Amino acid sequence: MKILFIASEVAPFAKTGGLADVAGSLPVALKRLGHDVRIILPMYKTVGEGTFPIHKGRKSVEVRLGETLHKGFLRQTTYADMPVYLLENRHFFQRDHLYGSPEGDYPDNHQRFAFFCRGVLNLLKRMDFRPDLLHCHDWQTALVPVLLRYEYRQDPFFMNMATLFTIHNLAYQGLFPKTALAEMGLDWSYFTIDRLEFYNQVNLMKGGIMAADLVTTVSPSYCKEILSADQGCGLEGVLAERGDDLFGVLNGLDTDEWDPATDRQLFKTYTSATLAGKVVNKKGLQKRLGLDVAPDIPLVGMVTRLASQKGIDLLAEILPRLAGEKVQFVLLGAGDETYHRLFEDFTAHGFGNISLNIGYDSVCARQIYAGSDIFLMPSQYEPCGLGQLIALRYGAVPVVRKTGGLADTVFDGRDGAREPNGFTFDDFTADALWEAVQRALQSYRTRDVWKKLVRRGMNRDYSWQQSAGDYERLYRAALTRKRI
Ligand code: ADP
């Protein structure tokens, strides 16, 4: 099969979150299954600053948005033996950030990604690659299935092309006032309830969900949860309408990238058979962060965006309790300014067993996964979650709220169905989190039981192999179910 991944961020070229990891590692797994997989993303300023040799091609496209004709240029590079295409337009993509500055989203995001979507479709006719399937991700690429269904499929070149649309986080929908329609070069025929209209606004994600041949999200549990008013972010009705075509496929992990046996950023590499190496990492982390170097004190870690989704309010509530326990707690996170201030205030009190670190630091993150005994993820909702998978692979036992992808990957001995690899709690309250932390600490004291738990987590297969097979089957289904 010929598959084109169309995404607004792809690791290692451009990344703000989990989407980039998926768009960078799933294609590699699909290629291993024998498919011709290629990737296209916008040519951001930051991509050009990387170490990738980007070839300047001569192919160009024109996209009319409202009054203005915008020109795009096709660039190309290679990653994991795969062609990676980049659509260049300096006006739209030569900026410091992907979607917005710290002050807020770029006001022309609708135009930037409308340009990208139409630009990609226009380019296809000029490239020597005619995909069978377009795999689109989140609202930034949602116009691809919409345009394909209502415009491009009338052209025999596109007639047999199918689309699969993946939701990575339903909370970000690409919502714009209706004046955005003309600015994106779309006429009023698109402003209907079965296309882009949503409570008198333009909702790009809704359009993608309605128009794609198949829709997926990144874990089976999240797939069910988003059908409820509670977690559907207003789109539960739209999703229910596509219920027969909606599937949850769990994200995998790039197991070459995340491997304690080869990770060069660690104080010492280790495997489940050489757990002594993990103690070296614990001591190294304690020393680096100015904590007591004490291998027997349980070390609880957290690496996260500081956003309310991640349960940071629950953490803030239990911090004083952690400060009074015989544990060490280490946080690395960046995000909402209010949380930065809250943690700076807490740090000013100088609790010797708590280390709160504000910032984004991929080396320190790896050292925390390796040095922690316990890893917290008390998320309010979690489409899939990568943190708990990395923690398991690095032998840090996860304590998570049972939601979305966390519920699909972390199992508590109490539910009986699966062998335990961590600790879970249900209610989104500080008390429920605290009770789960207590259970983890209790178990930590029984060394044999604990080691078994750690090893079981480390030895599970987190690779993309199985999920890539699931996507392969869904691609085939999409090809036979094209919406006309
Ligand atoms: P989300 O995509 O919602 O932020 P995930 O758990 O799916 O959450 O993925 C988060 C990824 O980003 C993980 O690889 C995690 O290690 C990394 N990460 C999050 N915050 C930081 C930080 N402050 N410094 C370094 N890495 C971080």
Short mmCIF file of C-alpha atoms and ligand atoms in Angstrom, two decimals:
data_model
loop_
_atom_site.label_atom_id
_atom_site.label_comp_id
_atom_site.label_asym_id
_atom_site.label_seq_id
_atom_site.Cartn_x
_atom_site.Cartn_y
_atom_site.Cartn_z
CA MET A 1 0.00 0.00 0.00
CA LYS A 2 1.12 3.56 -0.63
CA ILE A 3 0.49 5.70 2.44
CA LEU A 4 1.05 9.41 2.96
CA PHE A 5 1.22 10.73 6.53
CA ILE A 6 0.01 14.32 6.65
CA ALA A 7 0.76 15.98 9.99
CA SER A 8 1.50 19.39 11.45
CA GLU A 9 4.37 18.01 13.55
CA VAL A 10 6.65 15.04 13.08
CA ALA A 11 9.57 14.07 15.33
CA PRO A 12 12.46 14.66 14.93
CA PHE A 13 11.68 17.60 12.60
CA ALA A 14 9.15 19.56 14.67
CA LYS A 15 7.60 18.65 18.00
CA THR A 16 5.36 20.12 20.65
CA GLY A 17 3.78 16.90 21.97
CA GLY A 18 2.80 13.25 21.56
CA LEU A 19 1.45 13.74 18.02
CA ALA A 20 4.99 14.31 16.76
CA ASP A 21 6.18 11.04 18.32
CA VAL A 22 3.37 9.10 16.65
CA ALA A 23 3.86 10.76 13.26
CA GLY A 24 7.58 10.05 13.47
CA SER A 25 7.54 6.44 14.64
CA LEU A 26 4.36 4.79 13.27
CA PRO A 27 5.49 5.32 9.63
CA VAL A 28 8.73 3.48 10.40
CA ALA A 29 6.76 0.50 11.78
CA LEU A 30 4.48 0.50 8.71
CA LYS A 31 7.44 0.59 6.41
CA ARG A 32 8.75 -2.53 8.14
CA LEU A 33 5.48 -4.23 7.19
CA GLY A 34 6.42 -3.61 3.57
CA HIS A 35 4.43 -0.48 2.72
CA ASP A 36 5.60 2.56 0.81
CA VAL A 37 5.15 5.20 3.50
CA ARG A 38 6.02 8.86 3.15
CA ILE A 39 5.46 11.91 5.30
CA ILE A 40 4.60 15.55 4.62
CA LEU A 41 4.68 18.44 7.08
CA PRO A 42 5.07 22.22 6.88
CA MET A 43 8.58 23.58 6.41
CA TYR A 44 8.85 25.46 9.70
CA LYS A 45 11.74 27.77 10.45
CA THR A 46 12.92 25.38 13.19
CA VAL A 47 13.14 22.46 10.72
CA GLY A 48 15.61 24.44 8.65
CA GLU A 49 17.70 25.09 11.74
CA GLY A 50 18.12 21.34 12.34
CA THR A 51 20.85 19.15 11.01
CA PHE A 52 18.81 17.61 8.20
CA PRO A 53 19.98 18.20 4.65
CA ILE A 54 16.85 19.61 3.01
CA HIS A 55 16.81 19.41 -0.77
CA LYS A 56 15.27 22.24 -2.65
CA GLY A 57 13.10 20.83 -5.41
CA ARG A 58 11.71 22.82 -8.29
CA LYS A 59 8.10 21.80 -7.79
CA SER A 60 5.70 24.47 -6.61
CA VAL A 61 1.96 24.88 -6.04
CA GLU A 62 -0.44 27.77 -5.80
CA VAL A 63 -3.28 28.03 -3.29
CA ARG A 64 -5.88 30.77 -3.37
CA LEU A 65 -7.11 31.86 0.05
CA GLY A 66 -9.67 34.64 -0.29
CA GLU A 67 -8.18 37.44 -2.38
CA THR A 68 -4.61 36.25 -2.23
CA LEU A 69 -2.73 33.64 -4.20
CA HIS A 70 -0.08 31.94 -2.05
CA LYS A 71 2.79 29.99 -3.51
CA GLY A 72 4.27 26.88 -1.90
CA PHE A 73 7.49 25.04 -2.67
CA LEU A 74 8.18 21.35 -2.22
CA ARG A 75 11.28 20.45 -0.24
CA GLN A 76 12.51 16.96 0.53
CA THR A 77 14.65 15.06 2.97
CA THR A 78 14.99 11.47 4.17
CA TYR A 79 14.36 9.92 7.55
CA ALA A 80 14.71 6.21 8.38
CA ASP A 81 15.05 5.58 4.65
CA MET A 82 11.72 7.27 4.05
CA PRO A 83 11.09 10.30 1.86
CA VAL A 84 9.92 13.23 3.98
CA TYR A 85 8.32 16.13 2.12
CA LEU A 86 8.09 19.65 3.45
CA LEU A 87 5.77 22.33 2.11
CA GLU A 88 7.47 25.69 2.22
CA ASN A 89 5.84 29.10 2.40
CA ARG A 90 7.84 31.71 4.24
CA HIS A 91 4.88 33.92 5.05
CA PHE A 92 3.04 31.11 6.86
CA PHE A 93 5.79 28.94 8.33
CA GLN A 94 8.95 31.01 8.79
CA ARG A 95 8.07 31.79 12.42
CA ASP A 96 9.58 31.09 15.83
CA HIS A 97 6.86 28.66 16.93
CA LEU A 98 4.61 26.04 15.38
CA TYR A 99 1.19 27.28 16.42
CA GLY A 100 1.66 30.45 18.43
CA SER A 101 3.89 32.50 20.70
CA PRO A 102 3.66 32.39 24.52
CA GLU A 103 1.12 35.24 24.19
CA GLY A 104 -1.28 33.03 22.28
CA ASP A 105 -2.14 31.25 19.03
CA TYR A 106 -1.20 32.87 15.72
CA PRO A 107 -4.37 34.65 14.54
CA ASP A 108 -4.04 33.26 10.98
CA ASN A 109 -3.74 29.58 11.99
CA HIS A 110 -6.85 28.75 9.94
CA GLN A 111 -5.18 30.15 6.83
CA ARG A 112 -1.83 28.55 7.56
CA PHE A 113 -3.29 25.08 7.77
CA ALA A 114 -5.87 25.60 5.01
CA PHE A 115 -2.87 26.48 2.84
CA PHE A 116 -1.08 23.35 4.01
CA CYS A 117 -4.05 21.03 3.35
CA ARG A 118 -4.90 22.33 -0.09
CA GLY A 119 -1.23 22.67 -0.90
CA VAL A 120 -0.63 18.99 -0.12
CA LEU A 121 -3.54 17.87 -2.31
CA ASN A 122 -2.40 20.10 -5.18
CA LEU A 123 1.16 18.85 -4.85
CA LEU A 124 0.11 15.21 -5.12
CA LYS A 125 -0.64 15.62 -8.80
CA ARG A 126 2.81 16.99 -9.39
CA MET A 127 4.71 14.33 -7.44
CA ASP A 128 5.77 10.90 -8.55
CA PHE A 129 3.80 9.38 -5.66
CA ARG A 130 0.10 8.62 -5.80
CA PRO A 131 -0.95 7.37 -2.36
CA ASP A 132 -3.77 4.89 -1.82
CA LEU A 133 -4.36 6.30 1.62
CA LEU A 134 -3.94 9.69 3.30
CA HIS A 135 -3.46 9.41 7.07
CA CYS A 136 -4.37 12.79 8.60
CA HIS A 137 -3.87 13.92 12.20
CA ASP A 138 -5.78 16.44 14.33
CA TRP A 139 -7.52 19.64 13.27
CA GLN A 140 -4.56 21.10 11.39
CA THR A 141 -4.97 18.49 8.64
CA ALA A 142 -8.73 17.96 8.94
CA LEU A 143 -9.45 19.87 5.73
CA VAL A 144 -7.73 17.15 3.69
CA PRO A 145 -10.59 14.63 4.04
CA VAL A 146 -13.13 17.44 3.65
CA LEU A 147 -11.63 18.79 0.43
CA LEU A 148 -10.99 15.31 -0.92
CA ARG A 149 -14.59 14.28 -0.40
CA TYR A 150 -16.29 17.41 -1.71
CA GLU A 151 -13.90 18.63 -4.41
CA TYR A 152 -10.93 16.50 -5.34
CA ARG A 153 -12.60 13.10 -5.69
CA GLN A 154 -14.41 14.40 -8.74
CA ASP A 155 -11.02 14.20 -10.43
CA PRO A 156 -10.18 10.60 -11.50
CA PHE A 157 -6.67 11.03 -10.07
CA PHE A 158 -8.12 11.26 -6.55
CA MET A 159 -11.19 9.09 -7.00
CA ASN A 160 -9.77 5.99 -5.30
CA MET A 161 -7.79 7.72 -2.57
CA ALA A 162 -9.05 6.96 0.96
CA THR A 163 -8.61 8.93 4.19
CA LEU A 164 -8.11 7.99 7.82
CA PHE A 165 -8.35 10.76 10.39
CA THR A 166 -6.73 10.32 13.82
CA ILE A 167 -7.74 12.34 16.87
CA HIS A 168 -4.80 12.84 19.24
CA ASN A 169 -6.55 15.24 21.60
CA LEU A 170 -10.20 16.19 21.20
CA ALA A 171 -9.81 19.31 23.32
CA TYR A 172 -8.03 21.12 20.45
CA GLN A 173 -10.58 21.41 17.64
CA GLY A 174 -9.55 24.30 15.40
CA LEU A 175 -12.54 26.49 16.17
CA PHE A 176 -12.85 29.78 14.25
CA PRO A 177 -15.52 32.44 13.59
CA LYS A 178 -17.48 31.94 10.38
CA THR A 179 -15.61 34.77 8.68
CA ALA A 180 -12.67 32.34 8.61
CA LEU A 181 -14.40 30.35 5.88
CA ALA A 182 -13.79 32.89 3.10
CA GLU A 183 -10.28 33.52 4.43
CA MET A 184 -9.59 29.80 3.97
CA GLY A 185 -10.83 29.97 0.39
CA LEU A 186 -14.03 28.02 1.10
CA ASP A 187 -17.52 28.96 -0.03
CA TRP A 188 -20.72 28.84 2.03
CA SER A 189 -21.55 25.32 0.87
CA TYR A 190 -19.05 24.21 3.54
CA PHE A 191 -20.94 25.98 6.30
CA THR A 192 -23.49 23.21 6.87
CA ILE A 193 -24.15 20.89 9.77
CA ASP A 194 -22.72 17.88 7.93
CA ARG A 195 -19.51 19.74 7.03
CA LEU A 196 -17.79 22.49 9.07
CA GLU A 197 -20.58 24.37 10.85
CA PHE A 198 -20.67 23.97 14.62
CA TYR A 199 -22.89 26.29 16.68
CA ASN A 200 -22.49 29.05 14.09
CA GLN A 201 -18.70 28.70 14.05
CA VAL A 202 -16.23 26.82 11.87
CA ASN A 203 -14.95 23.63 13.52
CA LEU A 204 -12.21 21.95 11.50
CA MET A 205 -11.96 18.84 13.63
CA LYS A 206 -15.67 18.25 13.21
CA GLY A 207 -15.20 18.50 9.44
CA GLY A 208 -12.44 15.89 9.51
CA ILE A 209 -14.51 13.51 11.64
CA MET A 210 -17.51 13.84 9.34
CA ALA A 211 -15.65 13.55 6.04
CA ALA A 212 -12.93 10.94 6.64
CA ASP A 213 -13.52 7.38 5.52
CA LEU A 214 -12.46 6.09 8.93
CA VAL A 215 -11.73 7.85 12.21
CA THR A 216 -9.41 6.64 14.95
CA THR A 217 -8.17 7.85 18.28
CA VAL A 218 -5.11 6.82 20.24
CA SER A 219 -6.46 4.32 22.79
CA PRO A 220 -9.53 2.07 23.09
CA SER A 221 -10.62 3.61 26.41
CA TYR A 222 -10.37 7.21 25.15
CA CYS A 223 -12.34 6.07 22.10
CA LYS A 224 -15.23 5.09 24.38
CA GLU A 225 -14.88 8.06 26.73
CA ILE A 226 -15.17 10.69 23.99
CA LEU A 227 -18.65 9.41 23.15
CA SER A 228 -19.86 10.78 26.50
CA ALA A 229 -20.93 14.37 27.15
CA ASP A 230 -18.38 14.43 29.93
CA GLN A 231 -15.34 13.89 27.67
CA GLY A 232 -16.73 14.55 24.19
CA CYS A 233 -15.81 18.27 24.28
CA GLY A 234 -19.11 18.99 22.50
CA LEU A 235 -18.34 16.60 19.64
CA GLU A 236 -19.86 13.49 21.25
CA GLY A 237 -22.89 13.67 18.94
CA VAL A 238 -20.70 14.00 15.85
CA LEU A 239 -18.57 11.08 16.98
CA ALA A 240 -21.65 8.95 17.72
CA GLU A 241 -22.77 9.56 14.15
CA ARG A 242 -19.50 7.99 12.97
CA GLY A 243 -19.72 5.31 15.66
CA ASP A 244 -19.41 2.39 13.21
CA ASP A 245 -16.30 3.92 11.66
CA LEU A 246 -14.57 4.98 14.87
CA PHE A 247 -11.74 2.89 16.37
CA GLY A 248 -9.22 3.18 19.19
CA VAL A 249 -5.65 2.07 18.45
CA LEU A 250 -3.12 2.30 21.24
CA ASN A 251 0.07 4.23 20.52
CA GLY A 252 3.33 2.36 20.67
CA LEU A 253 6.70 3.64 21.76
CA ASP A 254 9.82 4.12 19.68
CA THR A 255 11.71 1.41 21.54
CA ASP A 256 15.07 2.33 19.97
CA GLU A 257 14.71 5.92 21.13
CA TRP A 258 13.52 4.90 24.62
CA ASP A 259 15.75 2.10 25.82
CA PRO A 260 17.52 2.08 29.21
CA ALA A 261 20.01 -0.46 27.81
CA THR A 262 21.39 2.07 25.30
CA ASP A 263 20.28 5.51 26.53
CA ARG A 264 23.40 7.66 26.53
CA GLN A 265 21.92 10.37 28.71
CA LEU A 266 21.71 8.05 31.72
CA PHE A 267 24.30 7.85 34.50
CA LYS A 268 24.51 4.14 33.69
CA THR A 269 22.64 1.93 31.25
CA TYR A 270 20.74 -1.06 32.60
CA THR A 271 18.28 -3.82 31.77
CA SER A 272 15.71 -5.74 33.80
CA ALA A 273 18.49 -8.27 34.48
CA THR A 274 20.94 -5.64 35.75
CA LEU A 275 18.76 -3.55 38.01
CA ALA A 276 21.78 -2.46 40.05
CA GLY A 277 22.38 0.03 37.24
CA LYS A 278 19.10 1.67 38.13
CA VAL A 279 20.39 2.42 41.62
CA VAL A 280 23.34 4.27 40.05
CA ASN A 281 20.81 6.43 38.18
CA LYS A 282 18.85 7.06 41.36
CA LYS A 283 21.96 8.27 43.17
CA GLY A 284 23.01 10.33 40.17
CA LEU A 285 19.63 12.03 40.06
CA GLN A 286 19.63 12.67 43.81
CA LYS A 287 23.04 14.27 43.54
CA ARG A 288 22.16 16.33 40.46
CA LEU A 289 19.08 17.77 42.15
CA GLY A 290 20.63 18.33 45.56
CA LEU A 291 18.61 15.68 47.37
CA ASP A 292 20.05 13.35 50.01
CA VAL A 293 21.92 10.57 48.24
CA ALA A 294 19.99 7.71 49.81
CA PRO A 295 19.24 4.67 47.66
CA ASP A 296 16.71 3.22 50.10
CA ILE A 297 14.32 6.18 50.23
CA PRO A 298 11.56 5.74 47.64
CA LEU A 299 11.91 8.34 44.88
CA VAL A 300 8.70 9.51 43.23
CA GLY A 301 9.06 11.26 39.86
CA MET A 302 6.94 13.22 37.42
CA VAL A 303 7.70 14.63 33.94
CA THR A 304 4.82 16.52 32.44
CA ARG A 305 3.30 19.50 30.71
CA LEU A 306 1.99 21.74 33.47
CA ALA A 307 -1.64 21.85 32.35
CA SER A 308 -4.79 21.12 34.32
CA GLN A 309 -5.39 18.05 32.08
CA LYS A 310 -2.39 16.44 33.76
CA GLY A 311 -3.86 16.59 37.28
CA ILE A 312 -1.41 19.25 38.49
CA ASP A 313 -4.03 20.56 40.94
CA LEU A 314 -4.19 17.16 42.64
CA LEU A 315 -0.41 17.10 42.85
CA ALA A 316 -0.36 20.59 44.39
CA GLU A 317 -2.76 19.34 47.05
CA ILE A 318 -0.65 16.34 48.04
CA LEU A 319 2.72 18.14 47.96
CA PRO A 320 2.55 19.15 51.65
CA ARG A 321 1.76 15.54 52.54
CA LEU A 322 4.74 14.30 50.47
CA ALA A 323 6.92 16.84 52.23
CA GLY A 324 6.07 15.14 55.53
CA GLU A 325 6.76 11.56 54.38
CA LYS A 326 9.92 9.54 54.19
CA VAL A 327 10.04 9.86 50.39
CA GLN A 328 11.70 12.07 47.82
CA PHE A 329 9.68 13.79 45.11
CA VAL A 330 11.05 15.14 41.83
CA LEU A 331 9.07 17.12 39.25
CA LEU A 332 10.12 18.36 35.81
CA GLY A 333 7.52 20.37 33.96
CA ALA A 334 6.68 23.45 31.96
CA GLY A 335 3.41 25.03 30.93
CA ASP A 336 0.85 27.26 32.59
CA GLU A 337 2.32 30.30 34.29
CA THR A 338 0.08 29.86 37.37
CA TYR A 339 1.61 26.46 38.08
CA HIS A 340 5.13 27.85 37.63
CA ARG A 341 4.39 30.41 40.33
CA LEU A 342 2.73 27.90 42.61
CA PHE A 343 5.75 25.59 42.50
CA GLU A 344 8.22 28.44 42.92
CA ASP A 345 6.34 29.51 46.06
CA PHE A 346 6.39 25.96 47.38
CA THR A 347 10.11 25.62 46.67
CA ALA A 348 10.75 28.83 48.66
CA HIS A 349 9.64 26.92 51.77
CA GLY A 350 12.69 24.71 51.31
CA PHE A 351 11.51 21.16 51.91
CA GLY A 352 14.66 19.08 51.59
CA ASN A 353 12.95 16.05 50.09
CA ILE A 354 11.11 17.88 47.27
CA SER A 355 12.71 19.06 44.03
CA LEU A 356 10.44 21.03 41.69
CA ASN A 357 12.08 21.91 38.38
CA ILE A 358 10.42 24.25 35.91
CA GLY A 359 11.49 23.88 32.30
CA TYR A 360 11.69 21.56 29.31
CA ASP A 361 14.80 19.39 29.47
CA SER A 362 14.91 16.11 27.59
CA VAL A 363 18.13 14.91 29.28
CA CYS A 364 16.84 15.55 32.79
CA ALA A 365 13.55 13.88 31.79
CA ARG A 366 15.39 10.67 30.86
CA GLN A 367 17.34 10.76 34.12
CA ILE A 368 14.09 11.07 36.05
CA TYR A 369 12.51 8.08 34.29
CA ALA A 370 15.68 6.08 35.06
CA GLY A 371 16.20 7.31 38.62
CA SER A 372 12.61 7.11 39.91
CA ASP A 373 11.06 4.17 41.72
CA ILE A 374 7.53 5.47 41.21
CA PHE A 375 6.15 7.68 38.42
CA LEU A 376 2.98 9.77 38.82
CA MET A 377 0.39 10.52 36.12
CA PRO A 378 -2.82 11.66 37.82
CA SER A 379 -4.40 12.92 34.56
CA GLN A 380 -7.94 14.20 34.36
CA TYR A 381 -8.09 12.75 30.85
CA GLU A 382 -5.37 11.14 28.75
CA PRO A 383 -5.90 10.22 25.07
CA CYS A 384 -2.98 7.76 25.24
CA GLY A 385 -0.07 9.07 27.27
CA LEU A 386 3.56 8.36 26.58
CA GLY A 387 4.97 9.12 30.02
CA GLN A 388 3.62 5.95 31.63
CA LEU A 389 5.01 3.79 28.80
CA ILE A 390 8.47 5.31 29.12
CA ALA A 391 8.29 4.93 32.91
CA LEU A 392 7.37 1.24 32.63
CA ARG A 393 10.22 0.62 30.19
CA TYR A 394 12.67 2.40 32.50
CA GLY A 395 11.51 0.48 35.57
CA ALA A 396 9.65 3.32 37.33
CA VAL A 397 6.34 1.87 38.54
CA PRO A 398 3.46 4.10 37.40
CA VAL A 399 0.73 5.45 39.68
CA VAL A 400 -1.99 6.70 37.33
CA ARG A 401 -5.61 7.75 37.22
CA LYS A 402 -7.63 5.12 35.43
CA THR A 403 -8.59 7.10 32.33
CA GLY A 404 -8.01 6.85 28.56
CA GLY A 405 -4.73 5.27 27.52
CA LEU A 406 -3.58 5.08 31.14
CA ALA A 407 -6.44 2.63 31.84
CA ASP A 408 -5.34 0.57 28.82
CA THR A 409 -1.69 0.27 29.80
CA VAL A 410 -1.39 0.34 33.59
CA PHE A 411 -2.96 -2.45 35.59
CA ASP A 412 -3.60 -2.72 39.25
CA GLY A 413 -3.52 -6.13 40.92
CA ARG A 414 -6.99 -5.32 42.22
CA ASP A 415 -8.82 -5.72 38.94
CA GLY A 416 -7.62 -9.31 38.68
CA ALA A 417 -7.88 -9.48 34.90
CA ARG A 418 -4.28 -8.58 34.13
CA GLU A 419 -1.04 -9.08 35.98
CA PRO A 420 -0.26 -5.87 37.86
CA ASN A 421 2.39 -3.44 36.57
CA GLY A 422 1.41 -0.35 38.57
CA PHE A 423 -1.20 1.34 40.72
CA THR A 424 -4.42 3.00 39.59
CA PHE A 425 -7.16 5.13 41.12
CA ASP A 426 -10.57 6.18 39.86
CA ASP A 427 -11.79 9.45 41.40
CA PHE A 428 -10.17 12.67 40.25
CA THR A 429 -9.40 13.77 43.82
CA ALA A 430 -6.24 14.39 45.84
CA ASP A 431 -7.36 11.80 48.40
CA ALA A 432 -7.71 9.08 45.77
CA LEU A 433 -4.27 9.94 44.38
CA TRP A 434 -2.79 9.96 47.86
CA GLU A 435 -4.32 6.58 48.68
CA ALA A 436 -2.76 5.09 45.49
CA VAL A 437 0.64 6.61 46.32
CA GLN A 438 0.38 5.03 49.78
CA ARG A 439 -0.32 1.63 48.25
CA ALA A 440 2.73 2.01 46.00
CA LEU A 441 4.95 3.01 48.96
CA GLN A 442 3.66 0.06 50.97
CA SER A 443 4.53 -2.31 48.16
CA TYR A 444 7.97 -0.69 47.74
CA ARG A 445 8.87 -1.86 51.23
CA THR A 446 8.40 -5.52 50.22
CA ARG A 447 11.52 -5.75 48.09
CA ASP A 448 10.85 -9.04 46.29
CA VAL A 449 7.33 -8.08 45.29
CA TRP A 450 8.58 -4.68 44.14
CA LYS A 451 11.39 -6.06 41.98
CA LYS A 452 8.94 -8.38 40.29
CA LEU A 453 6.65 -5.44 39.55
CA VAL A 454 9.53 -3.40 38.14
CA ARG A 455 10.73 -6.25 35.93
CA ARG A 456 7.27 -7.06 34.64
CA GLY A 457 6.89 -3.43 33.54
CA MET A 458 10.28 -3.39 31.86
CA ASN A 459 9.80 -6.65 29.99
CA ARG A 460 6.52 -5.93 28.25
CA ASP A 461 6.50 -5.20 24.53
CA TYR A 462 5.78 -1.50 23.95
CA SER A 463 6.78 -1.42 20.31
CA TRP A 464 4.57 -0.25 17.46
CA GLN A 465 4.45 -3.70 15.93
CA GLN A 466 0.95 -4.68 17.02
CA SER A 467 -0.60 -1.25 16.52
CA ALA A 468 0.98 -0.94 13.07
CA GLY A 469 -0.82 -4.18 12.18
CA ASP A 470 -4.09 -2.68 13.47
CA TYR A 471 -3.59 0.44 11.34
CA GLU A 472 -2.81 -1.72 8.33
CA ARG A 473 -6.16 -3.48 8.69
CA LEU A 474 -7.97 -0.16 9.14
CA TYR A 475 -6.31 1.29 6.02
CA ARG A 476 -7.64 -1.66 4.03
CA ALA A 477 -11.10 -1.13 5.53
CA ALA A 478 -10.96 2.58 4.67
CA LEU A 479 -10.18 1.72 1.06
CA THR A 480 -13.35 -0.33 0.81
CA ARG A 481 -15.56 2.13 2.69
CA LYS A 482 -14.91 5.36 0.84
CA ARG A 483 -17.52 8.00 1.59
CA ILE A 484 -18.93 9.67 -1.50
P1 ADP B 1 1.29 15.05 26.09
O1 ADP B 1 1.56 14.72 24.65
O2 ADP B 1 -0.16 15.21 26.42
O3 ADP B 1 2.10 16.20 26.61
P2 ADP B 1 2.45 12.43 26.69
O4 ADP B 1 2.62 11.69 27.98
O5 ADP B 1 1.75 11.70 25.58
O6 ADP B 1 1.74 13.81 27.03
O7 ADP B 1 3.88 12.84 26.12
C1 ADP B 1 4.70 13.73 26.80
C2 ADP B 1 6.11 13.59 26.29
O8 ADP B 1 6.81 14.82 26.50
C3 ADP B 1 6.93 12.54 27.04
O9 ADP B 1 7.91 12.03 26.17
C4 ADP B 1 7.58 13.35 28.17
O10 ADP B 1 8.77 12.76 28.63
C5 ADP B 1 7.87 14.65 27.45
N1 ADP B 1 7.88 15.82 28.35
C6 ADP B 1 6.82 16.43 28.93
N2 ADP B 1 7.21 17.48 29.67
C7 ADP B 1 8.55 17.55 29.58
C8 ADP B 1 9.56 18.44 30.12
N3 ADP B 1 9.24 19.45 30.92
N4 ADP B 1 10.84 18.21 29.80
C9 ADP B 1 11.17 17.17 28.99
N5 ADP B 1 10.30 16.31 28.46
C10 ADP B 1 8.99 16.49 28.72
#
